[in-house]
Amino acid sequence: MSSTQYLISDALWAKIEPLLPIHKTNHPLGTHRKRVDNRDAMNGIFFVLRTGCQWNALNATGICTSSSAHRRFQEWRDAGVFERFWQNGLIYEGVDWRSISMDGSQTKAPLAGSKKQVRTQQTERSKA
């Protein structure tokens, strides 16, 4: 599977980039490890969301490391970035909805440790 089919287009990135918060370093000397590029991190996040793979599977794609993408996802989630995407209608552009499927159940899952009630046939003696 080619990961390039999941990369963000230039047109979509031009709309996404202004909605991202500016990162401020909190290191007193201003020295820190260079952050992964925002576009690479977003490509990694979109790859995981579109394919449904685990974060660790992202390492094999070469887009960016799973830890960088997941950390940036948490950072942007807390900053409300994805809500801003939704509000600006970006969630609809660039997503091929034909490849998205719903996976879930319409019934409540049983509680852990709960016992199934097994119905037994009534005998003549139990009816009386």
A tleap script that builds the chain and sets N, CA, C and O, in Angstrom:
source leaprc.protein.ff14SB
mol = sequence {
  NMET SER SER THR GLN TYR LEU ILE SER ASP
  ALA LEU TRP ALA LYS ILE GLU PRO LEU LEU
  PRO ILE HIE LYS THR ASN HIE PRO LEU GLY
  THR HIE ARG LYS ARG VAL ASP ASN ARG ASP
  ALA MET ASN GLY ILE PHE PHE VAL LEU ARG
  THR GLY CYS GLN TRP ASN ALA LEU ASN ALA
  THR GLY ILE CYS THR SER SER SER ALA HIE
  ARG ARG PHE GLN GLU TRP ARG ASP ALA GLY
  VAL PHE GLU ARG PHE TRP GLN ASN GLY LEU
  ILE TYR GLU GLY VAL ASP TRP ARG SER ILE
  SER MET ASP GLY SER GLN THR LYS ALA PRO
  LEU ALA GLY SER LYS LYS GLN VAL ARG THR
  GLN GLN THR GLU ARG SER LYS CALA
}
set mol.1.N position { 0.851 -1.173 0.000 }
set mol.1.CA position { 0.000 0.000 0.000 }
set mol.1.C position { 0.895 1.232 0.000 }
set mol.1.O position { 1.806 1.346 0.819 }
set mol.2.N position { 0.638 2.128 -0.897 }
set mol.2.CA position { 1.421 3.350 -1.004 }
set mol.2.C position { 0.842 4.406 -0.070 }
set mol.2.O position { -0.356 4.688 -0.098 }
set mol.3.N position { 1.701 4.982 0.752 }
set mol.3.CA position { 1.227 6.008 1.681 }
set mol.3.C position { 1.058 7.357 0.992 }
set mol.3.O position { 0.461 8.270 1.562 }
set mol.4.N position { 1.579 7.497 -0.238 }
set mol.4.CA position { 1.477 8.785 -0.926 }
set mol.4.C position { 0.043 9.126 -1.296 }
set mol.4.O position { -0.284 10.301 -1.460 }
set mol.5.N position { -0.813 8.130 -1.431 }
set mol.5.CA position { -2.207 8.425 -1.766 }
set mol.5.C position { -2.942 9.096 -0.609 }
set mol.5.O position { -4.036 9.631 -0.793 }
set mol.6.N position { -2.343 9.070 0.583 }
set mol.6.CA position { -2.976 9.666 1.754 }
set mol.6.C position { -2.397 11.027 2.117 }
set mol.6.O position { -2.786 11.607 3.131 }
set mol.7.N position { -1.481 11.545 1.316 }
set mol.7.CA position { -0.862 12.826 1.631 }
set mol.7.C position { -1.810 13.986 1.340 }
set mol.7.O position { -2.637 13.916 0.430 }
set mol.8.N position { -1.679 15.036 2.114 }
set mol.8.CA position { -2.526 16.219 1.980 }
set mol.8.C position { -2.098 17.001 0.742 }
set mol.8.O position { -0.908 17.220 0.514 }
set mol.9.N position { -3.073 17.413 -0.047 }
set mol.9.CA position { -2.768 18.191 -1.253 }
set mol.9.C position { -2.304 19.597 -0.863 }
set mol.9.O position { -2.564 20.063 0.246 }
set mol.10.N position { -1.616 20.259 -1.789 }
set mol.10.CA position { -1.143 21.626 -1.536 }
set mol.10.C position { -2.307 22.579 -1.304 }
set mol.10.O position { -2.225 23.469 -0.457 }
set mol.11.N position { -3.385 22.397 -2.049 }
set mol.11.CA position { -4.550 23.274 -1.905 }
set mol.11.C position { -5.186 23.120 -0.520 }
set mol.11.O position { -5.556 24.109 0.112 }
set mol.12.N position { -5.307 21.887 -0.061 }
set mol.12.CA position { -5.894 21.657 1.261 }
set mol.12.C position { -4.957 22.155 2.360 }
set mol.12.O position { -5.414 22.727 3.350 }
set mol.13.N position { -3.655 21.943 2.195 }
set mol.13.CA position { -2.696 22.404 3.193 }
set mol.13.C position { -2.720 23.928 3.325 }
set mol.13.O position { -2.548 24.457 4.424 }
set mol.14.N position { -2.929 24.624 2.232 }
set mol.14.CA position { -3.003 26.088 2.275 }
set mol.14.C position { -4.169 26.553 3.144 }
set mol.14.O position { -4.114 27.641 3.717 }
set mol.15.N position { -5.215 25.750 3.248 }
set mol.15.CA position { -6.361 26.099 4.097 }
set mol.15.C position { -6.166 25.635 5.538 }
set mol.15.O position { -6.668 26.264 6.470 }
set mol.16.N position { -5.442 24.541 5.717 }
set mol.16.CA position { -5.235 23.986 7.054 }
set mol.16.C position { -4.193 24.777 7.842 }
set mol.16.O position { -4.397 25.084 9.016 }
set mol.17.N position { -3.090 25.102 7.201 }
set mol.17.CA position { -1.943 25.687 7.901 }
set mol.17.C position { -2.278 26.926 8.734 }
set mol.17.O position { -1.792 27.030 9.861 }
set mol.18.N position { -3.087 27.873 8.235 }
set mol.18.CA position { -3.385 29.058 9.058 }
set mol.18.C position { -4.187 28.743 10.327 }
set mol.18.O position { -4.226 29.560 11.247 }
set mol.19.N position { -4.814 27.586 10.386 }
set mol.19.CA position { -5.622 27.231 11.551 }
set mol.19.C position { -4.809 26.564 12.657 }
set mol.19.O position { -5.324 26.327 13.749 }
set mol.20.N position { -3.548 26.261 12.381 }
set mol.20.CA position { -2.702 25.591 13.367 }
set mol.20.C position { -2.089 26.612 14.318 }
set mol.20.O position { -1.708 27.704 13.896 }
set mol.21.N position { -1.992 26.264 15.599 }
set mol.21.CA position { -1.389 27.199 16.556 }
set mol.21.C position { 0.119 27.302 16.346 }
set mol.21.O position { 0.763 26.364 15.876 }
set mol.22.N position { 0.661 28.449 16.699 }
set mol.22.CA position { 2.106 28.665 16.633 }
set mol.22.C position { 2.730 27.993 17.855 }
set mol.22.O position { 2.293 28.220 18.983 }
set mol.23.N position { 3.739 27.176 17.632 }
set mol.23.CA position { 4.402 26.488 18.747 }
set mol.23.C position { 5.465 27.396 19.348 }
set mol.23.O position { 6.308 27.949 18.641 }
set mol.24.N position { 5.407 27.535 20.665 }
set mol.24.CA position { 6.411 28.323 21.375 }
set mol.24.C position { 7.239 27.364 22.211 }
set mol.24.O position { 6.699 26.556 22.966 }
set mol.25.N position { 8.546 27.458 22.070 }
set mol.25.CA position { 9.419 26.589 22.851 }
set mol.25.C position { 9.424 27.040 24.302 }
set mol.25.O position { 9.367 28.235 24.590 }
set mol.26.N position { 9.492 26.084 25.209 }
set mol.26.CA position { 9.531 26.446 26.624 }
set mol.26.C position { 10.911 26.173 27.223 }
set mol.26.O position { 11.085 26.208 28.441 }
set mol.27.N position { 11.874 25.906 26.370 }
set mol.27.CA position { 13.234 25.683 26.849 }
set mol.27.C position { 13.875 27.037 27.139 }
set mol.27.O position { 13.816 27.935 26.298 }
set mol.28.N position { 14.490 27.204 28.321 }
set mol.28.CA position { 15.031 28.520 28.692 }
set mol.28.C position { 16.120 29.038 27.757 }
set mol.28.O position { 16.265 30.250 27.596 }
set mol.29.N position { 16.877 28.153 27.147 }
set mol.29.CA position { 17.940 28.594 26.247 }
set mol.29.C position { 17.504 28.573 24.785 }
set mol.29.O position { 18.267 28.947 23.894 }
set mol.30.N position { 16.285 28.138 24.551 }
set mol.30.CA position { 15.787 28.078 23.182 }
set mol.30.C position { 16.345 26.905 22.390 }
set mol.30.O position { 16.144 26.811 21.179 }
set mol.31.N position { 17.044 26.015 23.078 }
set mol.31.CA position { 17.587 24.844 22.390 }
set mol.31.C position { 16.664 23.661 22.637 }
set mol.31.O position { 16.256 23.400 23.768 }
set mol.32.N position { 16.361 22.991 21.626 }
set mol.32.CA position { 15.513 21.814 21.728 }
set mol.32.C position { 15.667 21.010 20.447 }
set mol.32.O position { 16.224 21.485 19.457 }
set mol.33.N position { 15.182 19.831 20.487 }
set mol.33.CA position { 15.206 18.996 19.298 }
set mol.33.C position { 14.259 19.604 18.264 }
set mol.33.O position { 13.176 20.078 18.607 }
set mol.34.N position { 14.665 19.586 17.026 }
set mol.34.CA position { 13.833 20.160 15.963 }
set mol.34.C position { 12.523 19.381 15.859 }
set mol.34.O position { 12.514 18.152 15.781 }
set mol.35.N position { 11.437 20.116 15.859 }
set mol.35.CA position { 10.116 19.486 15.759 }
set mol.35.C position { 9.875 18.966 14.354 }
set mol.35.O position { 10.399 19.493 13.372 }
set mol.36.N position { 9.070 17.923 14.287 }
set mol.36.CA position { 8.636 17.410 12.993 }
set mol.36.C position { 7.799 18.491 12.326 }
set mol.36.O position { 7.018 19.173 12.991 }
set mol.37.N position { 7.955 18.647 11.039 }
set mol.37.CA position { 7.195 19.631 10.275 }
set mol.37.C position { 5.694 19.412 10.478 }
set mol.37.O position { 5.227 18.273 10.501 }
set mol.38.N position { 4.943 20.503 10.625 }
set mol.38.CA position { 3.497 20.403 10.843 }
set mol.38.C position { 2.798 19.612 9.744 }
set mol.38.O position { 1.884 18.833 10.018 }
set mol.39.N position { 3.224 19.811 8.515 }
set mol.39.CA position { 2.575 19.107 7.404 }
set mol.39.C position { 2.836 17.605 7.485 }
set mol.39.O position { 1.937 16.803 7.232 }
set mol.40.N position { 4.054 17.225 7.835 }
set mol.40.CA position { 4.360 15.803 7.991 }
set mol.40.C position { 3.537 15.192 9.127 }
set mol.40.O position { 3.020 14.082 9.001 }
set mol.41.N position { 3.422 15.922 10.232 }
set mol.41.CA position { 2.626 15.431 11.358 }
set mol.41.C position { 1.162 15.286 10.960 }
set mol.41.O position { 0.520 14.296 11.310 }
set mol.42.N position { 0.628 16.268 10.229 }
set mol.42.CA position { -0.766 16.193 9.797 }
set mol.42.C position { -0.962 15.052 8.803 }
set mol.42.O position { -1.981 14.363 8.850 }
set mol.43.N position { -0.003 14.844 7.906 }
set mol.43.CA position { -0.079 13.702 6.990 }
set mol.43.C position { -0.129 12.392 7.767 }
set mol.43.O position { -0.889 11.488 7.417 }
set mol.44.N position { 0.676 12.287 8.815 }
set mol.44.CA position { 0.665 11.089 9.645 }
set mol.44.C position { -0.660 10.895 10.357 }
set mol.44.O position { -1.180 9.781 10.418 }
set mol.45.N position { -1.204 11.972 10.893 }
set mol.45.CA position { -2.496 11.907 11.586 }
set mol.45.C position { -3.590 11.493 10.613 }
set mol.45.O position { -4.394 10.613 10.921 }
set mol.46.N position { -3.625 12.120 9.443 }
set mol.46.CA position { -4.645 11.772 8.453 }
set mol.46.C position { -4.486 10.334 7.975 }
set mol.46.O position { -5.482 9.657 7.722 }
set mol.47.N position { -3.250 9.859 7.849 }
set mol.47.CA position { -3.016 8.478 7.437 }
set mol.47.C position { -3.640 7.515 8.442 }
set mol.47.O position { -4.333 6.573 8.059 }
set mol.48.N position { -3.394 7.755 9.727 }
set mol.48.CA position { -3.952 6.887 10.766 }
set mol.48.C position { -5.475 6.968 10.767 }
set mol.48.O position { -6.148 5.943 10.881 }
set mol.49.N position { -6.021 8.168 10.643 }
set mol.49.CA position { -7.475 8.324 10.668 }
set mol.49.C position { -8.140 7.709 9.438 }
set mol.49.O position { -9.222 7.131 9.545 }
set mol.50.N position { -7.514 7.826 8.294 }
set mol.50.CA position { -8.108 7.290 7.063 }
set mol.50.C position { -7.997 5.778 6.961 }
set mol.50.O position { -8.925 5.119 6.492 }
set mol.51.N position { -6.870 5.219 7.395 }
set mol.51.CA position { -6.673 3.775 7.252 }
set mol.51.C position { -7.186 2.999 8.451 }
set mol.51.O position { -7.498 1.813 8.337 }
set mol.52.N position { -7.277 3.651 9.592 }
set mol.52.CA position { -7.708 2.953 10.799 }
set mol.52.C position { -6.607 2.112 11.420 }
set mol.52.O position { -6.876 1.284 12.290 }
set mol.53.N position { -5.367 2.316 10.982 }
set mol.53.CA position { -4.252 1.533 11.518 }
set mol.53.C position { -3.881 2.036 12.910 }
set mol.53.O position { -4.326 3.102 13.336 }
set mol.54.N position { -3.071 1.266 13.604 }
set mol.54.CA position { -2.558 1.694 14.895 }
set mol.54.C position { -1.478 2.746 14.671 }
set mol.54.O position { -0.863 2.809 13.606 }
set mol.55.N position { -1.259 3.567 15.689 }
set mol.55.CA position { -0.260 4.627 15.563 }
set mol.55.C position { 1.110 4.050 15.227 }
set mol.55.O position { 1.833 4.634 14.420 }
set mol.56.N position { 1.488 2.920 15.821 }
set mol.56.CA position { 2.814 2.340 15.584 }
set mol.56.C position { 3.014 1.913 14.140 }
set mol.56.O position { 4.154 1.852 13.678 }
set mol.57.N position { 1.952 1.619 13.415 }
set mol.57.CA position { 2.072 1.231 12.010 }
set mol.57.C position { 2.547 2.400 11.157 }
set mol.57.O position { 3.015 2.202 10.036 }
set mol.58.N position { 2.432 3.591 11.672 }
set mol.58.CA position { 2.852 4.787 10.944 }
set mol.58.C position { 4.366 4.810 10.714 }
set mol.58.O position { 4.835 5.401 9.741 }
set mol.59.N position { 5.120 4.178 11.591 }
set mol.59.CA position { 6.586 4.167 11.462 }
set mol.59.C position { 7.041 3.554 10.144 }
set mol.59.O position { 8.050 3.984 9.584 }
set mol.60.N position { 6.323 2.566 9.643 }
set mol.60.CA position { 6.722 1.874 8.413 }
set mol.60.C position { 6.441 2.698 7.159 }
set mol.60.O position { 6.954 2.370 6.089 }
set mol.61.N position { 5.647 3.749 7.262 }
set mol.61.CA position { 5.280 4.535 6.081 }
set mol.61.C position { 6.345 5.544 5.691 }
set mol.61.O position { 6.441 5.913 4.521 }
set mol.62.N position { 7.143 5.995 6.641 }
set mol.62.CA position { 8.150 7.011 6.358 }
set mol.62.C position { 7.596 8.424 6.361 }
set mol.62.O position { 8.328 9.369 6.066 }
set mol.63.N position { 6.326 8.593 6.686 }
set mol.63.CA position { 5.731 9.939 6.742 }
set mol.63.C position { 6.329 10.701 7.920 }
set mol.63.O position { 6.899 11.777 7.742 }
set mol.64.N position { 6.200 10.149 9.106 }
set mol.64.CA position { 6.835 10.650 10.317 }
set mol.64.C position { 6.705 9.559 11.369 }
set mol.64.O position { 6.029 8.555 11.142 }
set mol.65.N position { 7.339 9.743 12.505 }
set mol.65.CA position { 7.265 8.706 13.530 }
set mol.65.C position { 5.894 8.719 14.197 }
set mol.65.O position { 5.212 9.743 14.239 }
set mol.66.N position { 5.518 7.572 14.709 }
set mol.66.CA position { 4.216 7.464 15.360 }
set mol.66.C position { 4.156 8.332 16.610 }
set mol.66.O position { 3.118 8.925 16.905 }
set mol.67.N position { 5.256 8.408 17.340 }
set mol.67.CA position { 5.248 9.212 18.567 }
set mol.67.C position { 5.085 10.700 18.255 }
set mol.67.O position { 4.383 11.410 18.975 }
set mol.68.N position { 5.723 11.170 17.198 }
set mol.68.CA position { 5.587 12.583 16.817 }
set mol.68.C position { 4.168 12.894 16.373 }
set mol.68.O position { 3.595 13.907 16.775 }
set mol.69.N position { 3.602 12.027 15.546 }
set mol.69.CA position { 2.239 12.257 15.051 }
set mol.69.C position { 1.229 12.190 16.188 }
set mol.69.O position { 0.325 13.023 16.261 }
set mol.70.N position { 1.371 11.215 17.072 }
set mol.70.CA position { 0.416 11.074 18.170 }
set mol.70.C position { 0.524 12.238 19.148 }
set mol.70.O position { -0.491 12.751 19.618 }
set mol.71.N position { 1.744 12.655 19.453 }
set mol.71.CA position { 1.943 13.799 20.350 }
set mol.71.C position { 1.337 15.067 19.746 }
set mol.71.O position { 0.690 15.842 20.452 }
set mol.72.N position { 1.542 15.280 18.453 }
set mol.72.CA position { 0.988 16.463 17.785 }
set mol.72.C position { -0.538 16.367 17.730 }
set mol.72.O position { -1.229 17.374 17.886 }
set mol.73.N position { -1.063 15.162 17.508 }
set mol.73.CA position { -2.513 14.965 17.518 }
set mol.73.C position { -3.090 15.387 18.866 }
set mol.73.O position { -4.092 16.101 18.914 }
set mol.74.N position { -2.468 14.954 19.958 }
set mol.74.CA position { -2.946 15.322 21.289 }
set mol.74.C position { -2.834 16.827 21.525 }
set mol.74.O position { -3.737 17.444 22.090 }
set mol.75.N position { -1.735 17.402 21.093 }
set mol.75.CA position { -1.511 18.843 21.249 }
set mol.75.C position { -2.585 19.629 20.495 }
set mol.75.O position { -3.175 20.564 21.036 }
set mol.76.N position { -2.828 19.246 19.255 }
set mol.76.CA position { -3.811 19.962 18.442 }
set mol.76.C position { -5.236 19.686 18.897 }
set mol.76.O position { -6.092 20.567 18.814 }
set mol.77.N position { -5.501 18.484 19.373 }
set mol.77.CA position { -6.824 18.180 19.909 }
set mol.77.C position { -7.116 19.084 21.095 }
set mol.77.O position { -8.196 19.668 21.189 }
set mol.78.N position { -6.147 19.199 22.004 }
set mol.78.CA position { -6.330 20.049 23.182 }
set mol.78.C position { -6.477 21.520 22.812 }
set mol.78.O position { -7.146 22.275 23.517 }
set mol.79.N position { -5.854 21.928 21.708 }
set mol.79.CA position { -5.930 23.325 21.257 }
set mol.79.C position { -7.194 23.602 20.437 }
set mol.79.O position { -7.438 24.748 20.060 }
set mol.80.N position { -7.997 22.580 20.155 }
set mol.80.CA position { -9.239 22.771 19.408 }
set mol.80.C position { -9.061 22.897 17.907 }
set mol.80.O position { -9.940 23.415 17.219 }
set mol.81.N position { -7.936 22.430 17.393 }
set mol.81.CA position { -7.652 22.550 15.959 }
set mol.81.C position { -8.684 21.794 15.127 }
set mol.81.O position { -9.163 22.314 14.119 }
set mol.82.N position { -9.027 20.587 15.532 }
set mol.82.CA position { -9.924 19.776 14.717 }
set mol.82.C position { -11.352 20.318 14.729 }
set mol.82.O position { -12.094 20.145 13.762 }
set mol.83.N position { -11.731 20.964 15.812 }
set mol.83.CA position { -13.035 21.636 15.837 }
set mol.83.C position { -13.047 22.810 14.856 }
set mol.83.O position { -14.048 23.065 14.187 }
set mol.84.N position { -11.915 23.518 14.781 }
set mol.84.CA position { -11.822 24.624 13.817 }
set mol.84.C position { -11.884 24.097 12.389 }
set mol.84.O position { -12.479 24.734 11.521 }
set mol.85.N position { -11.276 22.938 12.137 }
set mol.85.CA position { -11.379 22.327 10.807 }
set mol.85.C position { -12.843 22.090 10.472 }
set mol.85.O position { -13.314 22.425 9.386 }
set mol.86.N position { -13.542 21.511 11.420 }
set mol.86.CA position { -14.954 21.193 11.190 }
set mol.86.C position { -15.740 22.472 10.926 }
set mol.86.O position { -16.551 22.531 10.001 }
set mol.87.N position { -15.498 23.485 11.736 }
set mol.87.CA position { -16.222 24.747 11.585 }
set mol.87.C position { -15.931 25.409 10.249 }
set mol.87.O position { -16.800 26.082 9.694 }
set mol.88.N position { -14.760 25.238 9.736 }
set mol.88.CA position { -14.390 25.846 8.462 }
set mol.88.C position { -14.706 24.956 7.267 }
set mol.88.O position { -14.409 25.322 6.130 }
set mol.89.N position { -15.289 23.823 7.504 }
set mol.89.CA position { -15.680 22.949 6.403 }
set mol.89.C position { -14.537 22.178 5.779 }
set mol.89.O position { -14.711 21.566 4.725 }
set mol.90.N position { -13.376 22.193 6.403 }
set mol.90.CA position { -12.230 21.496 5.823 }
set mol.90.C position { -12.368 19.984 5.915 }
set mol.90.O position { -11.727 19.251 5.162 }
set mol.91.N position { -13.180 19.532 6.810 }
set mol.91.CA position { -13.320 18.092 6.994 }
set mol.91.C position { -13.927 17.438 5.748 }
set mol.91.O position { -13.730 16.245 5.517 }
set mol.92.N position { -14.658 18.211 4.952 }
set mol.92.CA position { -15.319 17.635 3.778 }
set mol.92.C position { -14.437 17.632 2.542 }
set mol.92.O position { -14.649 16.830 1.633 }
set mol.93.N position { -13.458 18.509 2.497 }
set mol.93.CA position { -12.636 18.630 1.302 }
set mol.93.C position { -11.402 17.747 1.414 }
set mol.93.O position { -10.706 17.764 2.429 }
set mol.94.N position { -11.142 16.994 0.386 }
set mol.94.CA position { -9.939 16.173 0.369 }
set mol.94.C position { -10.108 14.806 0.999 }
set mol.94.O position { -9.158 14.023 1.013 }
set mol.95.N position { -11.281 14.494 1.520 }
set mol.95.CA position { -11.528 13.179 2.095 }
set mol.95.C position { -12.385 12.384 1.122 }
set mol.95.O position { -13.475 12.813 0.743 }
set mol.96.N position { -11.891 11.245 0.732 }
set mol.96.CA position { -12.654 10.369 -0.147 }
set mol.96.C position { -13.588 9.535 0.725 }
set mol.96.O position { -13.181 8.515 1.281 }
set mol.97.N position { -14.838 9.972 0.841 }
set mol.97.CA position { -15.782 9.320 1.741 }
set mol.97.C position { -16.097 7.890 1.318 }
set mol.97.O position { -16.622 7.117 2.119 }
set mol.98.N position { -15.784 7.518 0.064 }
set mol.98.CA position { -16.053 6.145 -0.370 }
set mol.98.C position { -15.163 5.146 0.359 }
set mol.98.O position { -15.514 3.972 0.484 }
set mol.99.N position { -14.016 5.610 0.838 }
set mol.99.CA position { -13.106 4.694 1.528 }
set mol.99.C position { -13.367 4.629 3.029 }
set mol.99.O position { -12.685 3.897 3.747 }
set mol.100.N position { -14.342 5.385 3.503 }
set mol.100.CA position { -14.655 5.411 4.924 }
set mol.100.C position { -15.788 4.431 5.191 }
set mol.100.O position { -16.775 4.396 4.457 }
set mol.101.N position { -15.640 3.644 6.235 }
set mol.101.CA position { -16.710 2.719 6.601 }
set mol.101.C position { -16.998 2.851 8.086 }
set mol.101.O position { -16.120 3.181 8.883 }
set mol.102.N position { -18.223 2.590 8.430 }
set mol.102.CA position { -18.643 2.650 9.818 }
set mol.102.C position { -18.421 1.284 10.436 }
set mol.102.O position { -18.824 0.267 9.871 }
set mol.103.N position { -17.789 1.258 11.578 }
set mol.103.CA position { -17.540 0.004 12.258 }
set mol.103.C position { -18.028 0.162 13.684 }
set mol.103.O position { -17.405 0.856 14.488 }
set mol.104.N position { -19.112 -0.465 13.989 }
set mol.104.CA position { -19.627 -0.338 15.340 }
set mol.104.C position { -20.841 -1.207 15.532 }
set mol.104.O position { -21.282 -1.912 14.624 }
set mol.105.N position { -21.360 -1.141 16.704 }
set mol.105.CA position { -22.513 -1.951 17.048 }
set mol.105.C position { -23.633 -1.025 17.497 }
set mol.105.O position { -23.386 0.028 18.083 }
set mol.106.N position { -24.832 -1.417 17.222 }
set mol.106.CA position { -25.984 -0.610 17.607 }
set mol.106.C position { -26.548 -1.035 18.954 }
set mol.106.O position { -27.527 -0.457 19.426 }
set mol.107.N position { -25.947 -2.030 19.572 }
set mol.107.CA position { -26.428 -2.503 20.866 }
set mol.107.C position { -25.368 -2.261 21.924 }
set mol.107.O position { -24.177 -2.171 21.628 }
set mol.108.N position { -25.815 -2.159 23.136 }
set mol.108.CA position { -24.902 -1.923 24.242 }
set mol.108.C position { -24.099 -3.192 24.518 }
set mol.108.O position { -24.647 -4.294 24.541 }
set mol.109.N position { -22.818 -3.025 24.723 }
set mol.109.CA position { -21.957 -4.167 25.027 }
set mol.109.C position { -22.240 -4.651 26.443 }
set mol.109.O position { -22.543 -3.843 27.321 }
set mol.110.N position { -22.145 -5.952 26.675 }
set mol.110.CA position { -22.374 -6.456 28.036 }
set mol.110.C position { -21.270 -5.972 28.970 }
set mol.110.O position { -20.126 -5.779 28.559 }
set mol.111.N position { -21.631 -5.785 30.213 }
set mol.111.CA position { -20.656 -5.344 31.202 }
set mol.111.C position { -19.689 -6.475 31.508 }
set mol.111.O position { -20.056 -7.649 31.463 }
set mol.112.N position { -18.485 -6.123 31.810 }
set mol.112.CA position { -17.482 -7.138 32.136 }
set mol.112.C position { -17.905 -7.894 33.386 }
set mol.112.O position { -18.329 -7.294 34.373 }
set mol.113.N position { -17.790 -9.185 33.337 }
set mol.113.CA position { -18.120 -10.007 34.490 }
set mol.113.C position { -19.590 -10.341 34.616 }
set mol.113.O position { -19.968 -11.130 35.483 }
set mol.114.N position { -20.434 -9.759 33.770 }
set mol.114.CA position { -21.854 -10.088 33.867 }
set mol.114.C position { -22.086 -11.469 33.282 }
set mol.114.O position { -21.441 -11.872 32.315 }
set mol.115.N position { -23.008 -12.174 33.882 }
set mol.115.CA position { -23.289 -13.535 33.438 }
set mol.115.C position { -24.499 -13.518 32.521 }
set mol.115.O position { -25.480 -12.812 32.758 }
set mol.116.N position { -24.399 -14.311 31.476 }
set mol.116.CA position { -25.546 -14.442 30.586 }
set mol.116.C position { -26.613 -15.255 31.294 }
set mol.116.O position { -26.319 -16.233 31.982 }
set mol.117.N position { -27.825 -14.845 31.119 }
set mol.117.CA position { -28.908 -15.616 31.684 }
set mol.117.C position { -29.336 -16.647 30.656 }
set mol.117.O position { -29.741 -16.309 29.543 }
set mol.118.N position { -29.241 -17.892 31.040 }
set mol.118.CA position { -29.588 -18.982 30.143 }
set mol.118.C position { -30.996 -19.432 30.475 }
set mol.118.O position { -31.306 -19.762 31.620 }
set mol.119.N position { -31.826 -19.440 29.476 }
set mol.119.CA position { -33.204 -19.891 29.679 }
set mol.119.C position { -33.249 -21.403 29.541 }
set mol.119.O position { -32.708 -21.972 28.593 }
set mol.120.N position { -33.872 -22.014 30.458 }
set mol.120.CA position { -34.025 -23.469 30.401 }
set mol.120.C position { -35.477 -23.800 30.154 }
set mol.120.O position { -36.377 -23.022 30.471 }
set mol.121.N position { -35.683 -24.948 29.593 }
set mol.121.CA position { -37.062 -25.371 29.357 }
set mol.121.C position { -37.720 -25.733 30.677 }
set mol.121.O position { -37.116 -26.342 31.560 }
set mol.122.N position { -38.965 -25.340 30.775 }
set mol.122.CA position { -39.704 -25.697 31.978 }
set mol.122.C position { -40.122 -27.160 31.891 }
set mol.122.O position { -40.525 -27.656 30.839 }
set mol.123.N position { -40.016 -27.811 33.001 }
set mol.123.CA position { -40.490 -29.197 33.056 }
set mol.123.C position { -41.874 -29.204 33.668 }
set mol.123.O position { -42.334 -28.192 34.197 }
set mol.124.N position { -42.527 -30.326 33.598 }
set mol.124.CA position { -43.872 -30.432 34.181 }
set mol.124.C position { -43.839 -30.126 35.670 }
set mol.124.O position { -44.776 -29.540 36.210 }
set mol.125.N position { -42.763 -30.522 36.330 }
set mol.125.CA position { -42.669 -30.311 37.770 }
set mol.125.C position { -42.509 -28.820 38.091 }
set mol.125.O position { -43.100 -28.342 39.059 }
set mol.126.N position { -41.712 -28.064 37.292 }
set mol.126.CA position { -41.497 -26.650 37.590 }
set mol.126.C position { -42.703 -25.794 37.233 }
set mol.126.O position { -42.844 -24.681 37.741 }
set mol.127.N position { -43.573 -26.299 36.367 }
set mol.127.CA position { -44.781 -25.541 36.010 }
set mol.127.C position { -45.781 -25.554 37.152 }
set mol.127.O position { -46.574 -24.623 37.294 }
set mol.128.N position { -45.751 -26.573 37.947 }
set mol.128.CA position { -46.755 -26.728 39.003 }
set mol.128.C position { -46.461 -25.899 40.205 }
set mol.128.O position { -47.219 -25.927 41.175 }
savepdb mol mol.pdb
quit
